[in-house]
mmCIF file of C-alpha atoms in Angstrom:
data_model
loop_
_atom_site.group_PDB
_atom_site.id
_atom_site.type_symbol
_atom_site.label_atom_id
_atom_site.label_comp_id
_atom_site.label_asym_id
_atom_site.label_seq_id
_atom_site.Cartn_x
_atom_site.Cartn_y
_atom_site.Cartn_z
ATOM 1 C CA MET A 1 -6.529 19.207 -63.114
ATOM 2 C CA SER A 2 -6.907 17.185 -59.993
ATOM 3 C CA ASN A 3 -7.431 13.556 -60.471
ATOM 4 C CA PRO A 4 -11.306 13.158 -61.250
ATOM 5 C CA SER A 5 -13.841 11.200 -59.456
ATOM 6 C CA ILE A 6 -16.373 9.206 -61.030
ATOM 7 C CA ASN A 7 -19.658 7.780 -59.703
ATOM 8 C CA GLY A 8 -21.623 4.632 -60.670
ATOM 9 C CA ALA A 9 -24.598 6.165 -62.313
ATOM 10 C CA ALA A 10 -25.717 4.797 -65.673
ATOM 11 C CA SER A 11 -24.089 8.016 -67.429
ATOM 12 C CA ALA A 12 -20.899 7.746 -65.343
ATOM 13 C CA ASN A 13 -20.852 11.414 -63.976
ATOM 14 C CA THR A 14 -17.543 12.859 -62.987
ATOM 15 C CA VAL A 15 -16.244 15.705 -61.060
ATOM 16 C CA PHE A 16 -12.827 17.346 -61.066
ATOM 17 C CA TYR A 17 -11.166 20.523 -60.313
ATOM 18 C CA ALA A 18 -9.173 22.413 -63.138
ATOM 19 C CA ARG A 19 -7.279 25.457 -63.846
ATOM 20 C CA GLN A 20 -8.969 28.073 -66.389
ATOM 21 C CA ALA A 21 -6.437 29.710 -69.116
ATOM 22 C CA LEU A 22 -7.738 33.227 -68.018
ATOM 23 C CA ASP A 23 -8.142 35.284 -64.951
ATOM 24 C CA THR A 24 -11.845 36.139 -65.331
ATOM 25 C CA ASP A 25 -12.560 37.807 -62.110
ATOM 26 C CA MET A 26 -9.856 40.334 -62.185
ATOM 27 C CA VAL A 27 -9.546 40.542 -58.380
ATOM 28 C CA SER A 28 -6.020 42.191 -57.731
ATOM 29 C CA ASN A 29 -5.498 40.213 -54.579
ATOM 30 C CA ASP A 30 -6.665 36.792 -55.882
ATOM 31 C CA PRO A 31 -4.696 34.302 -53.852
ATOM 32 C CA ASN A 32 -4.184 32.201 -56.957
ATOM 33 C CA ASN A 33 -3.538 34.972 -59.553
ATOM 34 C CA VAL A 34 -5.528 32.652 -61.778
ATOM 35 C CA ASP A 35 -8.875 31.154 -61.685
ATOM 36 C CA PHE A 36 -9.652 27.717 -60.748
ATOM 37 C CA GLY A 37 -12.984 25.803 -60.984
ATOM 38 C CA ILE A 38 -14.647 22.740 -60.268
ATOM 39 C CA TYR A 39 -16.490 20.847 -63.359
ATOM 40 C CA PHE A 40 -19.323 18.316 -63.498
ATOM 41 C CA THR A 41 -19.684 15.893 -66.630
ATOM 42 C CA SER A 42 -22.667 13.956 -67.787
ATOM 43 C CA ALA A 43 -22.984 12.216 -71.035
ATOM 44 C CA GLY A 44 -19.328 13.093 -71.791
ATOM 45 C CA SER A 45 -20.087 16.830 -71.821
ATOM 46 C CA ALA A 46 -18.334 19.132 -68.923
ATOM 47 C CA THR A 47 -20.197 21.869 -67.297
ATOM 48 C CA ARG A 48 -18.944 24.462 -65.044
ATOM 49 C CA VAL A 49 -20.194 23.861 -61.128
ATOM 50 C CA PHE A 50 -18.199 26.858 -59.905
ATOM 51 C CA VAL A 51 -15.254 28.929 -60.699
ATOM 52 C CA GLU A 52 -13.506 31.300 -58.648
ATOM 53 C CA GLY A 53 -15.063 34.614 -58.552
ATOM 54 C CA ASP A 54 -18.636 33.178 -58.767
ATOM 55 C CA ILE A 55 -21.031 34.288 -56.181
ATOM 56 C CA ALA A 56 -21.030 31.787 -53.165
ATOM 57 C CA PRO A 57 -24.394 30.260 -52.033
ATOM 58 C CA VAL A 58 -24.196 31.883 -48.349
ATOM 59 C CA PRO A 59 -27.397 32.471 -46.453
ATOM 60 C CA PHE A 60 -27.435 36.074 -45.202
ATOM 61 C CA GLU A 61 -30.326 37.551 -43.451
ATOM 62 C CA GLU A 62 -31.476 40.728 -45.279
ATOM 63 C CA GLU A 63 -31.422 43.791 -43.317
ATOM 64 C CA PRO A 64 -34.843 45.691 -43.004
ATOM 65 C CA MET A 65 -35.848 48.503 -45.071
ATOM 66 C CA ASP A 66 -34.943 52.003 -43.965
ATOM 67 C CA PRO A 67 -37.545 54.493 -44.714
ATOM 68 C CA THR A 68 -35.284 57.497 -44.796
ATOM 69 C CA ASP A 69 -32.948 55.834 -47.398
ATOM 70 C CA PRO A 70 -33.358 57.519 -50.649
ATOM 71 C CA PHE A 71 -33.208 53.895 -52.188
ATOM 72 C CA PRO A 72 -35.599 52.034 -49.770
ATOM 73 C CA PHE A 73 -34.586 48.296 -50.764
ATOM 74 C CA PRO A 74 -33.518 45.521 -48.523
ATOM 75 C CA ASP A 75 -29.987 44.981 -48.183
ATOM 76 C CA PRO A 76 -28.933 41.570 -49.386
ATOM 77 C CA GLY A 77 -25.724 41.495 -47.388
ATOM 78 C CA PRO A 78 -22.151 41.144 -48.424
ATOM 79 C CA ASP A 79 -21.126 40.199 -51.945
ATOM 80 C CA TYR A 80 -19.146 36.771 -50.882
ATOM 81 C CA ARG A 81 -17.460 35.144 -53.945
ATOM 82 C CA PHE A 82 -15.620 31.826 -54.016
ATOM 83 C CA SER A 83 -11.691 32.945 -53.699
ATOM 84 C CA GLN A 84 -10.142 29.458 -53.531
ATOM 85 C CA LEU A 85 -12.046 26.194 -54.538
ATOM 86 C CA GLY A 86 -10.735 22.725 -52.996
ATOM 87 C CA PHE A 87 -9.251 20.550 -55.380
ATOM 88 C CA HIS A 88 -10.733 17.262 -54.187
ATOM 89 C CA PRO A 89 -14.705 17.582 -54.870
ATOM 90 C CA ALA A 90 -16.407 14.251 -54.168
ATOM 91 C CA ILE A 91 -19.460 12.728 -55.963
ATOM 92 C CA ASN A 92 -21.933 10.076 -55.057
ATOM 93 C CA ASP A 93 -24.115 7.909 -57.456
ATOM 94 C CA ALA A 94 -26.944 10.552 -57.280
ATOM 95 C CA GLY A 95 -24.610 13.088 -58.686
ATOM 96 C CA GLN A 96 -24.526 15.050 -55.528
ATOM 97 C CA VAL A 97 -21.159 16.752 -55.103
ATOM 98 C CA ALA A 98 -19.460 18.151 -51.966
ATOM 99 C CA PHE A 99 -16.445 19.969 -51.708
ATOM 100 C CA TYR A 100 -14.378 22.692 -49.462
ATOM 101 C CA ALA A 101 -13.799 26.387 -50.508
ATOM 102 C CA ARG A 102 -12.599 29.575 -49.283
ATOM 103 C CA ILE A 103 -14.907 32.611 -49.796
ATOM 104 C CA ALA A 104 -14.173 36.335 -49.527
ATOM 105 C CA GLU A 105 -16.259 39.536 -49.907
ATOM 106 C CA ARG A 106 -15.745 41.311 -53.097
ATOM 107 C CA VAL A 107 -15.290 45.038 -52.835
ATOM 108 C CA GLN A 108 -14.467 47.627 -55.467
ATOM 109 C CA ILE A 109 -12.091 50.362 -54.142
ATOM 110 C CA GLY A 110 -11.671 53.142 -56.590
ATOM 111 C CA SER A 111 -10.930 51.129 -59.720
ATOM 112 C CA ASP A 112 -9.621 48.095 -58.027
ATOM 113 C CA ILE A 113 -11.600 44.874 -57.172
ATOM 114 C CA GLN A 114 -10.352 43.155 -54.014
ATOM 115 C CA TYR A 115 -11.313 40.340 -51.708
ATOM 116 C CA ILE A 116 -11.671 40.997 -48.037
ATOM 117 C CA ASN A 117 -12.913 39.493 -44.965
ATOM 118 C CA PRO A 118 -11.846 35.847 -45.896
ATOM 119 C CA SER A 119 -13.559 32.806 -44.597
ATOM 120 C CA GLY A 120 -14.676 29.256 -45.976
ATOM 121 C CA GLY A 121 -16.627 26.270 -45.660
ATOM 122 C CA ILE A 122 -18.115 22.982 -47.407
ATOM 123 C CA TRP A 123 -20.902 22.891 -49.789
ATOM 124 C CA SER A 124 -22.874 20.138 -51.266
ATOM 125 C CA GLY A 125 -25.620 20.065 -54.162
ATOM 126 C CA LEU A 126 -26.526 18.301 -57.278
ATOM 127 C CA GLY A 127 -24.158 18.059 -60.305
ATOM 128 C CA ALA A 128 -23.924 21.643 -62.099
ATOM 129 C CA ASN A 129 -27.275 22.751 -60.683
ATOM 130 C CA TYR A 130 -26.100 25.886 -58.918
ATOM 131 C CA GLY A 131 -29.525 26.334 -57.129
ATOM 132 C CA THR A 132 -29.579 23.127 -55.152
ATOM 133 C CA TYR A 133 -25.993 23.901 -53.585
ATOM 134 C CA ARG A 134 -26.284 24.572 -49.733
ATOM 135 C CA LEU A 135 -23.825 25.467 -47.084
ATOM 136 C CA VAL A 136 -23.057 22.446 -44.794
ATOM 137 C CA ALA A 137 -20.678 24.097 -42.434
ATOM 138 C CA MET A 138 -18.668 27.616 -42.383
ATOM 139 C CA HIS A 139 -15.884 29.229 -40.584
ATOM 140 C CA GLY A 140 -16.840 30.805 -37.357
ATOM 141 C CA ASP A 141 -20.203 28.602 -37.159
ATOM 142 C CA GLN A 142 -20.810 27.211 -33.644
ATOM 143 C CA ALA A 143 -19.352 23.857 -33.590
ATOM 144 C CA PRO A 144 -22.355 21.618 -32.696
ATOM 145 C CA GLY A 145 -21.838 19.202 -29.713
ATOM 146 C CA LEU A 146 -19.191 21.425 -27.936
ATOM 147 C CA PRO A 147 -19.450 24.456 -25.428
ATOM 148 C CA ALA A 148 -20.654 27.613 -26.686
ATOM 149 C CA GLY A 149 -17.893 29.836 -28.090
ATOM 150 C CA VAL A 150 -16.331 26.656 -29.809
ATOM 151 C CA VAL A 151 -16.359 27.672 -33.630
ATOM 152 C CA PHE A 152 -15.154 25.907 -36.802
ATOM 153 C CA SER A 153 -11.935 27.394 -38.197
ATOM 154 C CA GLY A 154 -11.134 25.298 -40.918
ATOM 155 C CA PHE A 155 -12.125 22.014 -42.757
ATOM 156 C CA GLY A 156 -10.430 19.077 -44.384
ATOM 157 C CA ASP A 157 -12.056 17.904 -48.006
ATOM 158 C CA PRO A 158 -15.505 16.311 -47.067
ATOM 159 C CA VAL A 159 -16.411 12.807 -48.301
ATOM 160 C CA ILE A 160 -20.042 11.935 -49.309
ATOM 161 C CA ASN A 161 -22.132 8.650 -49.160
ATOM 162 C CA ALA A 162 -25.168 7.385 -51.343
ATOM 163 C CA THR A 163 -27.608 9.263 -49.486
ATOM 164 C CA GLY A 164 -25.884 12.590 -49.440
ATOM 165 C CA GLN A 165 -24.457 12.405 -45.996
ATOM 166 C CA LEU A 166 -21.061 13.735 -45.415
ATOM 167 C CA ALA A 167 -18.044 13.446 -43.032
ATOM 168 C CA PHE A 168 -15.181 15.584 -42.642
ATOM 169 C CA VAL A 169 -12.231 16.772 -40.134
ATOM 170 C CA ALA A 170 -12.853 20.220 -38.885
ATOM 171 C CA TYR A 171 -10.365 22.716 -37.333
ATOM 172 C CA LEU A 172 -11.731 24.396 -33.960
ATOM 173 C CA ALA A 173 -11.054 27.893 -32.385
ATOM 174 C CA GLY A 174 -12.541 29.956 -29.732
ATOM 175 C CA ALA A 175 -13.469 29.353 -26.160
ATOM 176 C CA GLY A 176 -11.087 26.886 -24.086
ATOM 177 C CA VAL A 177 -9.706 25.645 -27.541
ATOM 178 C CA ASN A 178 -5.805 25.075 -27.471
ATOM 179 C CA ALA A 179 -3.256 23.147 -29.435
ATOM 180 C CA LEU A 180 -4.034 19.839 -27.563
ATOM 181 C CA ASN A 181 -7.915 19.886 -28.683
ATOM 182 C CA ASP A 182 -8.312 21.856 -31.693
ATOM 183 C CA PHE A 183 -9.527 19.069 -34.082
ATOM 184 C CA ALA A 184 -12.766 17.050 -34.574
ATOM 185 C CA VAL A 185 -14.522 14.568 -36.808
ATOM 186 C CA TYR A 186 -17.984 15.546 -38.027
ATOM 187 C CA ARG A 187 -20.908 13.731 -39.821
ATOM 188 C CA ALA A 188 -23.411 16.181 -41.645
ATOM 189 C CA THR A 189 -26.765 14.709 -42.550
ATOM 190 C CA PRO A 190 -29.445 16.329 -44.820
ATOM 191 C CA ASP A 191 -32.165 17.324 -42.694
ATOM 192 C CA GLY A 192 -34.959 17.555 -45.566
ATOM 193 C CA GLN A 193 -35.454 21.138 -45.443
ATOM 194 C CA GLY A 194 -32.433 22.362 -47.615
ATOM 195 C CA GLY A 195 -29.915 22.136 -44.703
ATOM 196 C CA PHE A 196 -27.874 19.986 -42.577
ATOM 197 C CA THR A 197 -27.593 18.439 -39.020
ATOM 198 C CA LEU A 198 -24.244 18.294 -37.916
ATOM 199 C CA GLU A 199 -23.080 15.428 -35.419
ATOM 200 C CA LEU A 200 -19.878 15.623 -33.499
ATOM 201 C CA ILE A 201 -18.016 12.049 -33.657
ATOM 202 C CA ALA A 202 -14.657 12.640 -32.075
ATOM 203 C CA ARG A 203 -12.558 15.584 -30.709
ATOM 204 C CA GLU A 204 -8.872 15.661 -30.079
ATOM 205 C CA GLY A 205 -8.337 15.439 -26.176
ATOM 206 C CA PHE A 206 -11.479 13.394 -26.055
ATOM 207 C CA SER A 207 -11.397 9.773 -24.524
ATOM 208 C CA ALA A 208 -10.411 7.153 -27.353
ATOM 209 C CA PRO A 209 -13.197 4.451 -26.676
ATOM 210 C CA GLY A 210 -11.484 1.024 -26.418
ATOM 211 C CA THR A 211 -8.175 2.397 -25.153
ATOM 212 C CA ILE A 212 -6.728 3.814 -21.942
ATOM 213 C CA GLY A 213 -6.064 7.102 -23.472
ATOM 214 C CA PHE A 214 -7.286 10.079 -25.551
ATOM 215 C CA TYR A 215 -7.203 11.222 -29.301
ATOM 216 C CA ALA A 216 -3.931 13.113 -29.551
ATOM 217 C CA GLY A 217 -1.728 14.641 -32.410
ATOM 218 C CA ASP A 218 1.672 13.833 -33.039
ATOM 219 C CA LEU A 219 2.747 17.586 -32.528
ATOM 220 C CA PRO A 220 1.285 20.673 -31.048
ATOM 221 C CA ASN A 221 -1.377 21.750 -33.569
ATOM 222 C CA GLY A 222 -1.320 18.510 -35.329
ATOM 223 C CA SER A 223 -4.387 16.712 -36.138
ATOM 224 C CA PRO A 224 -4.745 13.380 -34.478
ATOM 225 C CA PHE A 225 -7.400 12.381 -37.317
ATOM 226 C CA ARG A 226 -7.000 11.268 -40.939
ATOM 227 C CA ASP A 227 -9.434 11.890 -43.459
ATOM 228 C CA PRO A 228 -12.684 9.702 -42.582
ATOM 229 C CA PHE A 229 -14.875 7.423 -44.640
ATOM 230 C CA ILE A 230 -18.562 7.071 -44.873
ATOM 231 C CA ASN A 231 -20.606 4.300 -46.256
ATOM 232 C CA ALA A 232 -24.337 4.136 -47.217
ATOM 233 C CA SER A 233 -25.875 3.865 -43.746
ATOM 234 C CA GLY A 234 -23.860 6.565 -42.377
ATOM 235 C CA GLN A 235 -21.176 4.658 -40.430
ATOM 236 C CA VAL A 236 -17.975 6.534 -40.337
ATOM 237 C CA ALA A 237 -14.463 5.099 -40.090
ATOM 238 C CA PHE A 238 -11.627 7.067 -39.083
ATOM 239 C CA GLN A 239 -8.064 6.559 -38.199
ATOM 240 C CA ALA A 240 -6.342 8.571 -35.311
ATOM 241 C CA ASN A 241 -3.582 8.684 -32.892
ATOM 242 C CA TRP A 242 -4.116 8.448 -29.225
ATOM 243 C CA HIS A 243 -2.044 8.942 -25.848
ATOM 244 C CA SER A 244 -2.464 7.414 -22.591
ATOM 245 C CA ASN A 245 -2.092 11.081 -20.832
ATOM 246 C CA PRO A 246 -4.704 13.654 -21.229
ATOM 247 C CA GLY A 247 -3.448 16.936 -22.387
ATOM 248 C CA SER A 248 -0.491 15.530 -24.160
ATOM 249 C CA PHE A 249 0.619 15.176 -27.803
ATOM 250 C CA GLY A 250 2.848 12.612 -29.497
ATOM 251 C CA SER A 251 1.519 9.465 -30.556
ATOM 252 C CA GLY A 252 0.749 6.814 -27.670
ATOM 253 C CA GLY A 253 -0.407 4.735 -30.792
ATOM 254 C CA PRO A 254 -2.488 4.512 -33.788
ATOM 255 C CA GLY A 255 -5.806 3.329 -34.002
ATOM 256 C CA ILE A 256 -9.064 2.918 -36.159
ATOM 257 C CA TRP A 257 -12.362 3.561 -35.010
ATOM 258 C CA LEU A 258 -15.936 2.894 -36.491
ATOM 259 C CA ASN A 259 -18.883 5.317 -35.571
ATOM 260 C CA THR A 260 -22.212 3.866 -36.034
ATOM 261 C CA PRO A 261 -25.152 6.127 -35.857
ATOM 262 C CA GLY A 262 -27.024 5.942 -32.495
ATOM 263 C CA VAL A 263 -24.095 3.709 -31.237
ATOM 264 C CA GLY A 264 -21.035 5.781 -31.141
ATOM 265 C CA ASN A 265 -17.462 5.061 -31.716
ATOM 266 C CA VAL A 266 -16.141 1.387 -31.290
ATOM 267 C CA ALA A 267 -12.146 0.580 -31.680
ATOM 268 C CA VAL A 268 -11.475 -1.418 -34.510
ATOM 269 C CA ALA A 269 -7.839 -2.082 -34.078
ATOM 270 C CA ALA A 270 -5.358 0.201 -31.800
ATOM 271 C CA ARG A 271 -1.655 -0.227 -31.097
ATOM 272 C CA ARG A 272 -0.778 -1.496 -27.678
ATOM 273 C CA LEU A 273 -4.286 -2.081 -26.853
ATOM 274 C CA PHE A 274 -5.480 -4.712 -29.387
ATOM 275 C CA GLY A 275 -2.377 -5.218 -31.326
ATOM 276 C CA LYS A 276 0.630 -6.922 -29.464
ATOM 277 C CA GLY A 277 3.675 -5.305 -31.106
ATOM 278 C CA ILE A 278 1.554 -3.311 -33.783
ATOM 279 C CA GLN A 279 3.987 -0.601 -35.105
ATOM 280 C CA THR A 280 1.823 1.003 -37.675
ATOM 281 C CA ILE A 281 -1.862 0.941 -39.000
ATOM 282 C CA SER A 282 -2.938 2.260 -42.253
ATOM 283 C CA LEU A 283 -6.532 2.892 -43.307
ATOM 284 C CA GLY A 284 -6.883 3.731 -46.922
ATOM 285 C CA SER A 285 -5.249 6.687 -48.480
ATOM 286 C CA GLY A 286 -6.293 9.734 -46.257
ATOM 287 C CA GLU A 287 -3.895 11.889 -44.842
ATOM 288 C CA ALA A 288 -4.127 14.272 -41.754
ATOM 289 C CA SER A 289 -6.452 17.168 -42.269
ATOM 290 C CA GLY A 290 -5.916 20.654 -40.949
ATOM 291 C CA ALA A 291 -7.244 24.057 -41.412
ATOM 292 C CA GLY A 292 -8.645 23.221 -44.960
ATOM 293 C CA GLN A 293 -5.841 20.842 -46.024
ATOM 294 C CA SER A 294 -6.449 17.308 -46.780
ATOM 295 C CA LYS A 295 -5.243 14.541 -49.020
ATOM 296 C CA ALA A 296 -8.717 13.182 -50.098
ATOM 297 C CA ALA A 297 -9.870 9.841 -48.497
ATOM 298 C CA SER A 298 -12.698 8.217 -50.656
ATOM 299 C CA SER A 299 -16.388 8.549 -50.404
ATOM 300 C CA GLY A 300 -17.878 5.158 -49.569
ATOM 301 C CA GLY A 301 -16.771 3.732 -52.904
ATOM 302 C CA GLN A 302 -18.877 6.567 -54.357
ATOM 303 C CA ASP A 303 -16.266 8.775 -55.991
ATOM 304 C CA GLY A 304 -14.175 6.461 -57.813
ATOM 305 C CA ARG A 305 -11.174 6.471 -55.477
ATOM 306 C CA GLY A 306 -12.178 3.247 -53.583
ATOM 307 C CA THR A 307 -12.881 2.830 -49.903
ATOM 308 C CA ALA A 308 -11.861 1.206 -46.644
ATOM 309 C CA LEU A 309 -15.240 0.830 -45.277
ATOM 310 C CA ASN A 310 -17.910 -0.892 -46.912
ATOM 311 C CA ASP A 311 -21.788 -0.726 -46.870
ATOM 312 C CA ASN A 312 -21.790 -3.878 -44.673
ATOM 313 C CA GLY A 313 -19.641 -1.856 -42.087
ATOM 314 C CA GLU A 314 -16.596 -3.787 -42.993
ATOM 315 C CA VAL A 315 -13.391 -2.123 -42.416
ATOM 316 C CA VAL A 316 -9.939 -3.042 -44.243
ATOM 317 C CA PHE A 317 -6.478 -1.907 -43.199
ATOM 318 C CA VAL A 318 -2.902 -2.591 -43.424
ATOM 319 C CA VAL A 319 -1.042 -3.275 -39.915
ATOM 320 C CA ARG A 320 2.820 -3.355 -39.593
ATOM 321 C CA LEU A 321 4.242 -5.593 -36.513
ATOM 322 C CA GLN A 322 7.103 -5.369 -34.625
ATOM 323 C CA ALA A 323 9.456 -7.783 -33.470
ATOM 324 C CA ILE A 324 7.481 -10.498 -35.568
ATOM 325 C CA PRO A 325 9.614 -10.688 -39.101
ATOM 326 C CA GLU A 326 7.411 -13.436 -40.458
ATOM 327 C CA LEU A 327 4.284 -11.552 -39.992
ATOM 328 C CA ASP A 328 5.706 -7.854 -40.666
ATOM 329 C CA ARG A 329 2.866 -6.521 -42.720
ATOM 330 C CA ARG A 330 -0.712 -8.068 -43.134
ATOM 331 C CA VAL A 331 -3.903 -6.869 -44.716
ATOM 332 C CA VAL A 332 -6.892 -6.987 -42.458
ATOM 333 C CA VAL A 333 -10.665 -7.091 -42.902
ATOM 334 C CA ALA A 334 -12.531 -6.460 -39.774
ATOM 335 C CA SER A 335 -16.217 -7.891 -40.198
ATOM 336 C CA HIS A 336 -17.126 -6.575 -36.811
ATOM 337 C CA PRO A 337 -15.103 -4.221 -34.549
ATOM 338 C CA SER A 338 -12.975 -6.744 -32.744
ATOM 339 C CA PRO A 339 -9.311 -6.915 -31.544
ATOM 340 C CA ILE A 340 -6.461 -8.272 -33.916
ATOM 341 C CA MET A 341 -4.737 -9.874 -30.860
ATOM 342 C CA LEU A 342 -4.432 -9.433 -27.377
ATOM 343 C CA ALA A 343 -2.182 -6.522 -26.038
ATOM 344 C CA THR A 344 -1.032 -8.697 -23.258
ATOM 345 C CA ASP A 345 -0.630 -11.895 -24.928
ATOM 346 C CA PHE A 346 3.167 -11.366 -25.329
ATOM 347 C CA ASN A 347 4.156 -14.938 -26.467
ATOM 348 C CA ALA A 348 1.156 -15.055 -28.895
ATOM 349 C CA ASP A 349 -0.458 -18.444 -27.855
ATOM 350 C CA GLY A 350 -3.995 -16.882 -27.563
ATOM 351 C CA PHE A 351 -4.083 -16.195 -23.880
ATOM 352 C CA THR A 352 -2.863 -13.838 -21.258
ATOM 353 C CA ASP A 353 -1.318 -16.053 -18.628
ATOM 354 C CA SER A 354 1.640 -16.565 -16.378
ATOM 355 C CA GLY A 355 4.212 -17.072 -19.478
ATOM 356 C CA ASP A 356 3.031 -13.353 -20.460
ATOM 357 C CA LEU A 357 3.531 -12.056 -16.930
ATOM 358 C CA ALA A 358 6.968 -13.720 -16.944
ATOM 359 C CA LEU A 359 8.006 -11.980 -20.134
ATOM 360 C CA LEU A 360 6.758 -8.591 -18.689
ATOM 361 C CA PHE A 361 8.976 -8.978 -15.505
ATOM 362 C CA GLU A 362 11.935 -9.532 -17.711
ATOM 363 C CA ALA A 363 11.403 -5.953 -19.609
ATOM 364 C CA PHE A 364 10.442 -4.459 -16.137
ATOM 365 C CA ASP A 365 11.792 -1.057 -15.484
ATOM 366 C CA THR A 366 13.017 -0.707 -19.246
ATOM 367 C CA GLN A 367 11.694 1.110 -22.330
ATOM 368 C CA ASN A 368 10.718 -1.502 -24.499
ATOM 369 C CA SER A 369 7.543 -0.448 -26.213
ATOM 370 C CA ARG A 370 6.500 -4.015 -27.119
ATOM 371 C CA TYR A 371 5.681 -4.442 -23.298
ATOM 372 C CA ASP A 372 4.423 -0.895 -22.654
ATOM 373 C CA ILE A 373 0.746 -1.500 -22.499
ATOM 374 C CA ASN A 374 -0.288 1.992 -21.409
ATOM 375 C CA ALA A 375 2.274 3.720 -23.702
ATOM 376 C CA ASP A 376 3.928 5.839 -20.722
ATOM 377 C CA GLY A 377 7.237 5.063 -21.786
ATOM 378 C CA VAL A 378 8.338 2.512 -19.204
ATOM 379 C CA ILE A 379 7.449 -0.904 -18.122
ATOM 380 C CA ASP A 380 6.181 -0.747 -14.434
ATOM 381 C CA MET A 381 3.516 -1.723 -12.082
ATOM 382 C CA ARG A 382 0.839 0.015 -13.974
ATOM 383 C CA ASP A 383 1.556 -2.559 -16.642
ATOM 384 C CA VAL A 384 1.662 -5.390 -14.524
ATOM 385 C CA SER A 385 -1.915 -4.376 -13.152
ATOM 386 C CA VAL A 386 -3.155 -4.606 -16.819
ATOM 387 C CA VAL A 387 -1.823 -7.902 -17.363
ATOM 388 C CA LEU A 388 -2.988 -9.389 -14.072
ATOM 389 C CA ASN A 389 -6.483 -7.950 -14.582
ATOM 390 C CA ALA A 390 -6.755 -9.589 -18.167
ATOM 391 C CA MET A 391 -5.222 -12.774 -16.520
ATOM 392 C CA THR A 392 -8.152 -12.902 -13.983
ATOM 393 C CA SER A 393 -11.012 -11.982 -16.537
ATOM 394 C CA ARG A 394 -10.002 -14.444 -19.028
#
């Protein structure tokens, strides 16, 4: 079993991932060799939502009838079944469930049943009611907000809020996609017609608002993003790494951003920009997602795992500071996206002035990261320029 998630409904619904005792689909190349399922509980009774081998709710266009066909019936399309279910399903207080899964076409070759043409996607629906589940996004779909030919190639586990909105990390492929721009964060909103409208929130290689850099992974093909959080108003908080040079990897510094629908991203905290000496930032329990792998953040407090983003838009996180032992770690609640402290305030007196400029010149032409404001690896006139601008704008 996975750790179960619980909602706040009067009957305390839960959802969890569990292994069955038997392999019931009898597929010879089943990736797990056994069947796993997602289960929903209500009033203490567990009901199967989906088990590997179940028909996946995937919309396919029926092929037109062929009058020359001896059996002139519409072709409903391939028989796609769940081949691997994600083991971090999320649930909200309305009993809506969201999960990632892989699917494949089920075919019979002689006496053997096999899965071919693997794919995957994210689904959402109500409890154990199969007929309510709808595909949110699927491998191979055009990635909304990006150039034609950029498609989804993988997903992290989704999170869900009280209104059924989802947020997730997506892995990209296709036209113009490379190791430096292949991850993105999306919000999915129910469209009232049984589908979802997807909105691009952030992409690797794009400008990271509030910094002088770009979202960037630590390593080639590494995601800069950790699993996001979403609250009841659809705000999404996410942690990411950024780098000052476009087309680079390696962390220039960690940061946290809050996306508000209609407003966009605002930096809550970022190393070297807002936090003098900030070494690390930790937003909740989410881990980097990639190609369908993630470590489960929370769903706006809806799924029993807690949240780092509440419905007031307040974000809570932990920072670890460099060279300030007495302030080594602190828990910070950001009521509004605002800097923790000025990156240019090296002496921590609350201002950027000649004292800070003097400290910067003492470190000039070194690699002391405490004074490397633009995170390019050396203290030079570019860092001096940032301090001078901060002095004149105070």
